[in-house]
Amino acid sequence: MARLKMTTVPEKILREVATPVTVFDDELVQFARDMIETMYAEKGIGLAANQVGDSRAVAVVDVSEERDNPLIFINPVIVEISEELEESDEGCLSLPTLFSGPVWRAKKVKVKAQNLQGEFFEVEAEELYARCLQHEVDHLNGKLYIDHLSRLKQERILKKWERILRERKREIEAEK
Ligand code: ZN
């Protein structure tokens, strides 16, 4: 297994709609394993393929407390969404170290996806699990959680992130 390199804002791939997976082979199995390893290493509860620079519609999720229940979603689509909403703080590995204000999400969703063999399955999720699935499906549609925030909050987060990037660049240059 290998840990994959994360992409971060403003890399273009994070704004691109993922390509549906049509080839279900050993390479896909290996890629999903690497994504799971990367998700755990980054201490995330979910990861979409474009966050590791791959344009395929693949997401991995683990919302268990023990961090021992990794789930793989190939070509996931939300097929049912509850009218009831819930507000909670959300973060993203593509905008690391920054936690936004609360994001409204549907409390329950039903997601249809394929497994590594290409077989279709459905899951019903609620609360954190539902939030995480909505966040990852958003990624695969080129959306970020900040898109759900007010423009003012978005700008505040992006400015903070730009500052962090500039500082990192300076540190790297100072080491040379
Ligand atoms: Zn994210």
Short mmCIF file of C-alpha atoms and ligand atoms in Angstrom, two decimals:
data_model
loop_
_atom_site.label_atom_id
_atom_site.label_comp_id
_atom_site.label_asym_id
_atom_site.label_seq_id
_atom_site.Cartn_x
_atom_site.Cartn_y
_atom_site.Cartn_z
CA MET A 1 0.00 0.00 0.00
CA ALA A 2 1.09 3.53 -0.57
CA ARG A 3 0.13 6.87 0.82
CA LEU A 4 -1.02 9.19 -1.97
CA LYS A 5 -0.13 12.83 -2.37
CA MET A 6 -2.96 15.18 -1.41
CA THR A 7 -4.16 17.95 -3.68
CA THR A 8 -5.22 21.21 -2.05
CA VAL A 9 -7.07 24.37 -3.04
CA PRO A 10 -6.62 25.99 -5.57
CA GLU A 11 -5.60 22.92 -7.65
CA LYS A 12 -7.89 22.69 -10.67
CA ILE A 13 -8.81 19.03 -10.32
CA LEU A 14 -10.78 19.85 -7.16
CA ARG A 15 -13.16 21.87 -9.34
CA GLU A 16 -13.61 19.20 -12.00
CA VAL A 17 -16.48 16.72 -12.28
CA ALA A 18 -15.18 13.17 -11.86
CA THR A 19 -15.18 10.64 -14.69
CA PRO A 20 -17.35 7.55 -14.12
CA VAL A 21 -15.40 4.34 -13.47
CA THR A 22 -15.94 1.73 -16.20
CA VAL A 23 -12.94 -0.52 -15.58
CA PHE A 24 -13.16 -2.65 -12.45
CA ASP A 25 -9.73 -4.26 -12.29
CA ASP A 26 -6.84 -4.96 -9.87
CA GLU A 27 -5.50 -1.46 -10.36
CA LEU A 28 -8.81 -0.02 -9.09
CA VAL A 29 -8.63 -2.31 -6.03
CA GLN A 30 -5.09 -1.11 -5.33
CA PHE A 31 -6.09 2.53 -5.83
CA ALA A 32 -9.01 2.19 -3.37
CA ARG A 33 -6.65 0.59 -0.80
CA ASP A 34 -4.18 3.44 -1.22
CA MET A 35 -7.00 5.94 -0.79
CA ILE A 36 -8.05 4.26 2.47
CA GLU A 37 -4.46 4.31 3.75
CA THR A 38 -4.19 7.98 2.83
CA MET A 39 -7.52 8.82 4.51
CA TYR A 40 -6.31 7.23 7.77
CA ALA A 41 -2.88 8.86 7.55
CA GLU A 42 -4.53 12.26 7.05
CA LYS A 43 -7.00 11.56 9.89
CA GLY A 44 -9.98 12.19 7.62
CA ILE A 45 -13.37 10.49 7.73
CA GLY A 46 -13.72 10.58 3.95
CA LEU A 47 -11.67 11.09 0.82
CA ALA A 48 -12.58 11.62 -2.83
CA ALA A 49 -10.24 10.62 -5.67
CA ASN A 50 -9.70 14.18 -6.95
CA GLN A 51 -8.27 15.01 -3.52
CA VAL A 52 -5.37 12.71 -4.43
CA GLY A 53 -5.14 13.96 -8.00
CA ASP A 54 -7.20 11.24 -9.72
CA SER A 55 -10.25 12.13 -11.81
CA ARG A 56 -12.19 8.88 -11.28
CA ALA A 57 -15.50 8.84 -9.38
CA VAL A 58 -14.21 7.01 -6.30
CA ALA A 59 -14.73 7.91 -2.65
CA VAL A 60 -13.77 6.19 0.60
CA VAL A 61 -15.40 6.81 3.96
CA ASP A 62 -14.94 5.66 7.55
CA VAL A 63 -17.12 7.31 10.19
CA SER A 64 -16.64 4.57 12.80
CA GLU A 65 -15.14 5.53 16.15
CA GLU A 66 -12.66 2.65 16.00
CA ARG A 67 -11.52 3.65 12.49
CA ASP A 68 -11.86 0.05 11.35
CA ASN A 69 -14.80 0.21 8.94
CA PRO A 70 -13.57 1.57 5.61
CA LEU A 71 -16.25 1.79 2.92
CA ILE A 72 -15.64 2.18 -0.80
CA PHE A 73 -18.06 3.96 -3.14
CA ILE A 74 -17.51 3.77 -6.90
CA ASN A 75 -19.66 6.14 -9.00
CA PRO A 76 -21.77 7.23 -5.98
CA VAL A 77 -25.01 9.15 -6.56
CA ILE A 78 -27.44 10.52 -4.01
CA VAL A 79 -30.82 9.05 -4.94
CA GLU A 80 -32.85 10.23 -1.96
CA ILE A 81 -32.42 13.18 0.33
CA SER A 82 -34.38 14.11 3.45
CA GLU A 83 -36.10 17.46 3.75
CA GLU A 84 -34.88 17.65 7.30
CA LEU A 85 -31.59 19.50 7.53
CA GLU A 86 -28.87 19.56 10.13
CA GLU A 87 -26.19 22.16 10.80
CA SER A 88 -22.69 21.18 11.86
CA ASP A 89 -19.05 22.25 11.55
CA GLU A 90 -17.27 20.75 8.58
CA GLY A 91 -13.67 20.60 7.51
CA CYS A 92 -11.83 19.35 4.46
CA LEU A 93 -8.41 17.81 3.84
CA SER A 94 -8.12 19.96 0.72
CA LEU A 95 -8.24 23.07 2.91
CA PRO A 96 -6.27 21.62 5.84
CA THR A 97 -6.04 23.24 9.26
CA LEU A 98 -9.15 25.28 8.55
CA PHE A 99 -12.53 24.56 10.00
CA SER A 100 -15.45 26.45 8.70
CA GLY A 101 -18.53 27.65 10.35
CA PRO A 102 -21.52 25.34 10.29
CA VAL A 103 -22.71 23.83 7.01
CA TRP A 104 -26.33 22.82 6.45
CA ARG A 105 -26.76 19.28 5.09
CA ALA A 106 -29.65 16.89 4.68
CA LYS A 107 -29.99 14.76 7.80
CA LYS A 108 -30.56 11.55 5.83
CA VAL A 109 -29.55 10.41 2.38
CA LYS A 110 -29.78 7.29 0.29
CA VAL A 111 -26.74 6.69 -1.90
CA LYS A 112 -26.44 4.30 -4.80
CA ALA A 113 -22.94 3.22 -5.81
CA GLN A 114 -20.89 0.31 -7.12
CA ASN A 115 -18.40 -1.85 -5.29
CA LEU A 116 -14.96 -2.90 -6.53
CA GLN A 117 -16.54 -5.68 -8.58
CA GLY A 118 -18.87 -3.23 -10.29
CA GLU A 119 -21.97 -4.50 -8.43
CA PHE A 120 -24.56 -1.90 -7.47
CA PHE A 121 -25.54 -1.36 -3.84
CA GLU A 122 -27.48 1.21 -1.82
CA VAL A 123 -26.91 2.61 1.63
CA GLU A 124 -29.12 4.71 3.84
CA ALA A 125 -27.13 7.06 5.99
CA GLU A 126 -27.91 9.64 8.62
CA GLU A 127 -26.19 12.32 10.62
CA LEU A 128 -22.37 12.22 10.39
CA TYR A 129 -22.39 9.39 7.84
CA ALA A 130 -24.94 11.25 5.68
CA ARG A 131 -22.95 14.48 6.01
CA CYS A 132 -19.74 12.74 5.01
CA LEU A 133 -21.35 11.12 1.93
CA GLN A 134 -22.80 14.46 0.82
CA HIS A 135 -19.37 16.07 1.26
CA GLU A 136 -17.64 13.35 -0.82
CA VAL A 137 -20.28 13.31 -3.58
CA ASP A 138 -19.87 17.10 -3.72
CA HIS A 139 -16.12 16.60 -4.27
CA LEU A 140 -16.82 14.26 -7.18
CA ASN A 141 -19.00 17.01 -8.68
CA GLY A 142 -16.20 19.55 -8.31
CA LYS A 143 -17.74 21.19 -5.26
CA LEU A 144 -16.20 22.12 -1.93
CA TYR A 145 -17.89 22.60 1.43
CA ILE A 146 -17.07 26.31 1.34
CA ASP A 147 -19.49 26.63 -1.60
CA HIS A 148 -22.26 26.16 0.99
CA LEU A 149 -21.06 29.12 3.07
CA SER A 150 -21.75 32.82 2.67
CA ARG A 151 -19.41 34.70 0.35
CA LEU A 152 -17.92 36.54 3.32
CA LYS A 153 -17.06 33.31 5.12
CA GLN A 154 -15.65 31.81 1.92
CA GLU A 155 -13.37 34.79 1.39
CA ARG A 156 -12.21 34.70 4.99
CA ILE A 157 -11.27 31.01 4.73
CA LEU A 158 -9.55 31.42 1.34
CA LYS A 159 -7.55 34.43 2.54
CA LYS A 160 -6.39 32.50 5.58
CA TRP A 161 -5.43 29.56 3.36
CA GLU A 162 -3.50 31.81 0.93
CA ARG A 163 -1.57 33.20 3.87
CA ILE A 164 -0.68 29.68 5.05
CA LEU A 165 0.46 28.74 1.52
CA ARG A 166 2.63 31.87 1.30
CA GLU A 167 4.22 31.11 4.67
CA ARG A 168 4.93 27.53 3.64
CA LYS A 169 6.55 28.72 0.43
CA ARG A 170 8.75 31.10 2.39
CA GLU A 171 9.77 28.33 4.79
CA ILE A 172 10.67 26.04 1.88
CA GLU A 173 12.73 28.79 0.26
CA ALA A 174 14.49 29.59 3.55
CA GLU A 175 15.59 25.95 3.83
CA LYS A 176 17.31 26.06 0.45
ZN ZN B 1 -13.36 17.44 1.60
#
